[in-house]
């Protein structure tokens, strides 16, 4: 989120109730067409057809793997349905060049576009919510930034919608006993939406949303980008990346990304190519039938260093959550390598499948609360009998 000017806490808290949506817009530039979104023709056709029909459903779920354009599509869809100059010609929806809404969105000051993320907890009027580690989207954020403004009149005349709310990482509204009331609060708004209000939930895990929320929402599936779209994305962005992608790293990053530009960026900035190189000789030991005692500690060390860097950059980030995210990156790196070997028919297929099954079991252990270090140690012993699946 954009930083607030220094001011007394009471004033800052009251002011934040109005300001975070605009701050979120500034953090996430809002496109006013679907032209920036690559490889999602089917999903974009659903959205364009809805605009063409002149009637837009009040609740949407954009779901699919992370980093493939769901959130960007939600922003573009919001821009198009908020603007009364939007026209559809052929398969393209666009706004007028002199549109007031377009300029408000470009400056991040449109009062009726509300972007809701877990980071809004930092602006809560409740000190406990502000100081809590950012693991879920708390009820306070939903009450303040969705329920309350949804009940108010729109600030500006709208188009097909007068107000749009985008909930990013909606899977963080999980179904635990503590957070089910949060989803129920959203459900009430979905059941009786104020006129002109559109809510878009962006998620990688729609199954973590209440069945009643899913049944009241129009779901749009987003898929990993095909190779041609990934190449186009790389051609458009590789010169602007800092640091630039090393040519030797690119095959590793592309394999990990599996059609997700966002995941490629995570792998690049997280230096996952170096993980691969650090693990290769240890996995080679497994390949020869030997137990690699350093494999588990090395995996744990790489994950811990990655998590520490996340927490260093964001003091409110949870170290436990960062460790979990790092472990998931490790599992995906190993799983992707095993799948590559399986596709290439290298070695014995049963060993590749054994490696993938061991990684899935490690994921279950992590979900059950086992510490990442112990999970990595267990996984290293399992891979001793199937590690040839890991080698590219």
Coordinates of C-alpha atoms in Angstrom, one line a residue, residues 27-382:
X27 CA -0.4 0.7 -6.4
X28 CA -2.2 -1.2 -9.1
X29 CA -2.5 0.9 -12.3
X30 CA -6.0 0.3 -13.7
X31 CA -6.1 -0.7 -17.4
X32 CA -9.2 0.5 -19.3
X33 CA -9.3 -2.4 -21.8
X34 CA -8.4 -6.1 -22.0
X35 CA -5.5 -5.4 -24.4
X36 CA -2.8 -5.9 -21.7
X37 CA -4.1 -9.4 -20.8
X38 CA -2.5 -12.2 -22.8
X39 CA -3.6 -15.8 -23.4
X40 CA -7.0 -15.5 -21.8
X41 CA -9.3 -15.3 -24.9
X42 CA -12.0 -17.6 -23.5
X43 CA -12.3 -15.7 -20.2
X44 CA -12.2 -12.3 -21.8
X45 CA -14.9 -13.4 -24.3
X46 CA -17.2 -14.1 -21.3
X47 CA -16.6 -10.7 -19.9
X48 CA -16.9 -8.9 -23.2
X49 CA -20.2 -10.7 -24.0
X50 CA -21.5 -9.6 -20.6
X51 CA -20.7 -5.9 -21.4
X52 CA -22.2 -6.3 -24.9
X53 CA -25.4 -7.6 -23.4
X54 CA -25.9 -4.5 -21.3
X55 CA -26.5 -6.5 -18.2
X56 CA -23.7 -7.4 -15.8
X57 CA -24.2 -9.9 -13.0
X58 CA -23.6 -8.5 -9.5
X59 CA -21.2 -11.2 -8.3
X60 CA -18.2 -12.8 -10.1
X61 CA -15.5 -15.2 -9.2
X62 CA -12.3 -15.0 -11.3
X63 CA -10.4 -18.2 -10.5
X64 CA -7.3 -20.0 -11.8
X65 CA -3.5 -20.3 -11.0
X66 CA -1.7 -17.4 -9.6
X67 CA 0.0 -14.8 -11.7
X68 CA -1.9 -15.4 -15.0
X69 CA -3.9 -12.1 -15.2
X70 CA -7.0 -12.6 -13.1
X71 CA -6.5 -9.5 -11.0
X72 CA -5.5 -7.4 -14.1
X73 CA -8.7 -8.6 -15.8
X74 CA -10.8 -7.7 -12.8
X75 CA -9.3 -4.2 -12.9
X76 CA -10.0 -3.8 -16.6
X77 CA -13.5 -5.2 -16.3
X78 CA -14.2 -2.8 -13.4
X79 CA -13.0 0.1 -15.6
X80 CA -15.2 -0.9 -18.5
X81 CA -18.4 -1.3 -16.5
X82 CA -17.9 1.9 -14.5
X83 CA -17.6 4.0 -17.6
X84 CA -20.7 5.0 -19.4
X85 CA -18.7 5.6 -22.6
X86 CA -17.8 2.0 -23.0
X87 CA -18.6 0.5 -26.4
X88 CA -18.1 -3.0 -27.8
X89 CA -16.9 -3.3 -31.4
X90 CA -16.4 -6.8 -32.6
X91 CA -14.6 -8.6 -29.8
X92 CA -13.1 -5.5 -28.3
X93 CA -14.5 -3.3 -25.5
X94 CA -13.1 0.2 -25.1
X95 CA -13.9 3.6 -23.5
X96 CA -13.9 7.0 -25.1
X97 CA -10.5 8.7 -25.3
X98 CA -11.7 11.7 -23.4
X99 CA -13.6 9.7 -20.7
X100 CA -13.6 11.3 -17.3
X101 CA -13.7 7.8 -15.7
X102 CA -10.6 6.8 -17.6
X103 CA -8.7 9.8 -16.3
X104 CA -9.8 9.2 -12.7
X105 CA -8.7 5.6 -12.9
X106 CA -5.4 6.6 -14.4
X107 CA -4.7 8.9 -11.5
X108 CA -5.9 6.4 -9.0
X109 CA -8.7 8.6 -7.7
X110 CA -11.9 7.0 -8.8
X111 CA -14.1 7.0 -5.6
X112 CA -16.3 4.0 -6.6
X113 CA -13.6 1.4 -7.4
X114 CA -12.7 -0.4 -4.2
X115 CA -9.7 -2.8 -4.1
X116 CA -9.8 -5.0 -1.1
X117 CA -6.6 -6.8 0.1
X118 CA -5.4 -8.2 3.4
X119 CA -3.0 -5.2 3.6
X120 CA -5.9 -2.9 4.3
X121 CA -5.8 -4.3 7.8
X122 CA -2.9 -1.8 8.4
X123 CA -5.4 1.0 8.1
X124 CA -7.9 -0.5 10.6
X125 CA -9.4 1.6 13.4
X126 CA -8.7 -1.4 15.7
X127 CA -5.2 -1.5 17.0
X128 CA -5.3 -5.3 17.3
X129 CA -6.3 -5.7 13.7
X130 CA -3.5 -3.2 12.6
X131 CA -0.9 -5.1 14.5
X132 CA -2.0 -8.6 13.5
X133 CA 0.3 -10.5 11.1
X134 CA -1.1 -10.5 7.5
X135 CA -2.3 -14.1 7.1
X136 CA -6.0 -13.6 6.4
X137 CA -8.4 -10.9 5.3
X138 CA -10.0 -10.0 8.6
X139 CA -13.7 -9.2 9.2
X140 CA -12.9 -5.6 10.0
X141 CA -11.5 -5.0 6.5
X142 CA -14.7 -6.4 4.9
X143 CA -17.0 -4.4 7.2
X144 CA -15.1 -1.2 6.6
X145 CA -14.2 -1.5 2.9
X146 CA -17.1 -3.5 1.4
X147 CA -20.2 -3.7 3.6
X148 CA -20.2 0.0 4.7
X149 CA -19.4 1.6 1.3
X150 CA -21.7 -0.8 -0.6
X151 CA -24.6 0.6 1.4
X152 CA -23.8 4.2 0.4
X153 CA -24.8 5.9 -2.8
X154 CA -22.2 6.0 -5.6
X155 CA -20.1 9.2 -5.8
X156 CA -20.3 9.5 -9.6
X157 CA -22.7 8.4 -12.3
X158 CA -21.8 5.0 -13.5
X159 CA -22.1 2.8 -16.5
X160 CA -23.2 -0.8 -16.3
X161 CA -22.1 -0.6 -12.6
X162 CA -22.0 2.4 -10.2
X163 CA -19.6 0.7 -7.7
X164 CA -17.2 -2.1 -8.1
X165 CA -15.4 -4.1 -5.3
X166 CA -12.5 -6.3 -6.1
X167 CA -11.4 -8.8 -3.3
X168 CA -7.9 -10.0 -4.2
X169 CA -6.8 -13.4 -2.7
X170 CA -10.3 -14.1 -1.7
X171 CA -9.2 -17.6 -0.6
X172 CA -7.8 -15.8 2.5
X173 CA -11.4 -15.4 3.6
X174 CA -11.0 -19.0 4.6
X175 CA -13.6 -21.3 6.1
X176 CA -12.1 -21.7 9.5
X177 CA -14.5 -21.1 12.5
X178 CA -12.9 -17.6 13.1
X179 CA -13.4 -16.5 9.5
X180 CA -16.6 -18.1 8.3
X181 CA -18.5 -15.1 9.7
X182 CA -16.5 -12.9 7.3
X183 CA -17.7 -15.0 4.3
X184 CA -21.2 -14.9 5.7
X185 CA -21.0 -11.1 5.9
X186 CA -20.2 -11.0 2.2
X187 CA -22.9 -13.5 1.5
X188 CA -25.6 -11.1 2.9
X189 CA -24.4 -8.4 0.5
X190 CA -24.5 -10.9 -2.4
X191 CA -28.0 -12.0 -1.6
X192 CA -29.3 -8.4 -1.5
X193 CA -26.8 -6.3 -3.5
X194 CA -27.4 -2.6 -3.6
X195 CA -28.4 -1.4 -7.1
X196 CA -25.4 -1.0 -9.4
X197 CA -23.0 -2.8 -7.1
X198 CA -20.6 -5.4 -8.6
X199 CA -18.4 -7.6 -6.5
X200 CA -15.4 -9.6 -8.0
X201 CA -13.7 -12.2 -6.0
X202 CA -10.2 -13.1 -7.3
X203 CA -8.9 -16.4 -6.1
X204 CA -6.6 -19.4 -6.8
X205 CA -8.8 -21.7 -4.7
X206 CA -12.6 -21.2 -5.3
X207 CA -13.2 -24.3 -3.2
X208 CA -12.3 -22.3 -0.1
X209 CA -15.2 -20.1 -0.7
X210 CA -18.6 -21.0 0.8
X211 CA -20.8 -23.0 -1.5
X212 CA -23.5 -20.4 -1.2
X213 CA -21.1 -17.7 -2.3
X214 CA -20.1 -19.8 -5.3
X215 CA -23.7 -20.5 -6.2
X216 CA -24.6 -16.8 -6.3
X217 CA -21.6 -15.8 -8.4
X218 CA -20.8 -16.1 -12.1
X219 CA -17.5 -18.0 -12.3
X220 CA -14.9 -17.3 -14.9
X221 CA -12.0 -19.7 -15.3
X222 CA -8.5 -18.4 -16.2
X223 CA -5.8 -20.8 -17.5
X224 CA -2.0 -20.9 -17.7
X225 CA -0.7 -19.0 -20.7
X226 CA 0.2 -21.0 -23.8
X227 CA 3.8 -20.9 -24.9
X228 CA 3.3 -18.2 -27.5
X229 CA 1.7 -15.9 -25.0
X230 CA 4.5 -16.5 -22.5
X231 CA 7.0 -15.7 -25.2
X232 CA 5.2 -12.5 -26.1
X233 CA 5.1 -11.5 -22.4
X234 CA 8.8 -12.1 -22.0
X235 CA 9.6 -10.2 -25.2
X236 CA 7.6 -7.2 -23.8
X237 CA 9.0 -7.2 -20.3
X238 CA 12.4 -8.8 -20.1
X239 CA 14.2 -5.6 -20.9
X240 CA 12.5 -3.8 -18.0
X241 CA 13.2 -6.4 -15.3
X242 CA 15.6 -5.4 -12.6
X243 CA 17.8 -7.4 -12.3
X244 CA 17.6 -8.7 -15.8
X245 CA 17.0 -12.5 -16.4
X246 CA 20.2 -14.4 -17.0
X247 CA 20.0 -16.5 -20.2
X248 CA 21.1 -19.5 -18.2
X249 CA 18.3 -19.0 -15.7
X250 CA 15.5 -18.7 -18.2
X251 CA 14.8 -22.4 -18.9
X252 CA 14.6 -23.1 -15.2
X253 CA 12.3 -20.1 -14.6
X254 CA 10.0 -21.0 -17.5
X255 CA 9.7 -24.6 -16.3
X256 CA 8.8 -23.4 -12.8
X257 CA 6.3 -20.8 -14.1
X258 CA 4.3 -23.3 -16.1
X259 CA 2.5 -20.6 -18.1
X260 CA 2.3 -17.9 -15.3
X261 CA 4.1 -14.6 -15.8
X262 CA 3.5 -13.8 -12.2
X263 CA 5.2 -17.1 -11.1
X264 CA 8.1 -16.5 -13.4
X265 CA 8.6 -13.1 -11.7
X266 CA 8.4 -14.7 -8.2
X267 CA 11.0 -17.4 -9.3
X268 CA 13.2 -14.7 -10.8
X269 CA 13.1 -12.3 -7.8
X270 CA 13.4 -15.2 -5.4
X271 CA 16.4 -16.5 -7.2
X272 CA 14.9 -20.0 -7.6
X273 CA 17.4 -20.8 -10.3
X274 CA 20.1 -20.8 -7.7
X275 CA 17.9 -23.2 -5.6
X276 CA 17.9 -25.6 -8.6
X277 CA 21.7 -25.4 -8.9
X278 CA 22.2 -25.9 -5.2
X279 CA 20.0 -29.0 -5.2
X280 CA 21.2 -30.6 -8.4
X281 CA 24.3 -32.3 -7.0
X282 CA 22.4 -33.5 -3.9
X283 CA 19.7 -34.9 -6.1
X284 CA 22.3 -36.6 -8.2
X285 CA 23.5 -38.4 -5.1
X286 CA 19.9 -39.7 -4.7
X287 CA 19.9 -40.7 -8.3
X288 CA 22.9 -43.0 -7.7
X289 CA 21.0 -44.7 -4.9
X290 CA 22.8 -42.9 -2.1
X291 CA 21.2 -41.0 0.8
X292 CA 22.1 -37.3 0.6
X293 CA 22.3 -36.2 4.2
X294 CA 22.7 -32.5 3.2
X295 CA 19.5 -32.5 1.0
X296 CA 17.0 -31.9 3.8
X297 CA 19.1 -29.2 5.6
X298 CA 19.8 -27.5 2.3
X299 CA 16.1 -27.3 1.3
X300 CA 15.2 -26.0 4.8
X301 CA 18.0 -23.4 4.7
X302 CA 16.9 -22.1 1.2
X303 CA 13.3 -21.8 2.4
X304 CA 14.3 -20.1 5.7
X305 CA 16.5 -17.6 3.9
X306 CA 13.7 -16.8 1.4
X307 CA 11.2 -16.3 4.2
X308 CA 13.6 -14.1 6.2
X309 CA 14.0 -11.9 3.1
X310 CA 10.2 -11.5 2.9
X311 CA 9.8 -10.6 6.5
X312 CA 12.8 -8.1 6.2
X313 CA 11.0 -6.3 3.4
X314 CA 7.6 -6.3 5.2
X315 CA 7.7 -6.1 9.0
X316 CA 4.1 -7.0 9.3
X317 CA 4.5 -10.2 7.3
X318 CA 4.2 -13.4 9.2
X319 CA 7.4 -15.5 9.4
X320 CA 5.3 -18.7 9.7
X321 CA 3.3 -17.7 6.6
X322 CA 6.5 -16.8 4.7
X323 CA 8.1 -20.2 5.7
X324 CA 5.0 -21.9 4.4
X325 CA 5.0 -19.9 1.1
X326 CA 8.7 -20.7 0.7
X327 CA 8.1 -24.4 1.3
X328 CA 5.4 -24.4 -1.2
X329 CA 7.8 -22.8 -3.8
X330 CA 10.3 -25.6 -3.0
X331 CA 7.6 -28.3 -3.5
X332 CA 6.6 -26.8 -6.8
X333 CA 10.1 -26.6 -8.0
X334 CA 10.7 -30.3 -7.2
X335 CA 7.3 -31.3 -8.6
X336 CA 7.8 -29.5 -11.8
X337 CA 11.1 -31.2 -12.4
X338 CA 9.6 -34.6 -11.7
X339 CA 6.8 -33.8 -14.2
X340 CA 9.4 -32.7 -16.8
X341 CA 11.1 -36.1 -16.4
X342 CA 7.8 -37.9 -16.7
X343 CA 6.9 -36.1 -19.9
X344 CA 10.4 -36.7 -21.4
X345 CA 10.1 -40.4 -20.4
X346 CA 13.5 -40.2 -18.7
X347 CA 14.2 -43.1 -16.3
X348 CA 11.5 -45.2 -14.7
X349 CA 8.0 -43.6 -14.6
X350 CA 7.2 -45.2 -11.3
X351 CA 10.1 -43.3 -9.7
X352 CA 8.8 -40.0 -11.1
X353 CA 5.4 -40.7 -9.7
X354 CA 6.8 -41.8 -6.4
X355 CA 8.6 -38.5 -6.1
X356 CA 5.5 -36.5 -6.9
X357 CA 3.5 -38.6 -4.3
X358 CA 6.2 -37.9 -1.7
X359 CA 6.0 -34.2 -2.4
X360 CA 2.2 -34.3 -2.1
X361 CA 2.5 -36.0 1.3
X362 CA 5.0 -33.3 2.4
X363 CA 2.4 -30.7 1.4
X364 CA -0.1 -32.5 3.6
X365 CA 2.3 -32.5 6.5
X366 CA 2.9 -28.8 6.1
X367 CA -0.9 -28.2 6.1
X368 CA -1.1 -30.2 9.3
X369 CA 1.3 -27.8 11.1
X370 CA 4.5 -29.8 11.0
X371 CA 7.5 -27.5 11.0
X372 CA 9.1 -26.9 7.5
X373 CA 12.5 -28.1 8.7
X374 CA 11.1 -31.5 9.7
X375 CA 9.0 -31.8 6.6
X376 CA 12.1 -31.2 4.4
X377 CA 14.1 -33.8 6.4
X378 CA 11.3 -36.3 5.8
X379 CA 11.0 -35.5 2.2
X380 CA 14.8 -35.9 1.6
X381 CA 14.6 -39.5 2.9
X382 CA 11.7 -40.2 0.6

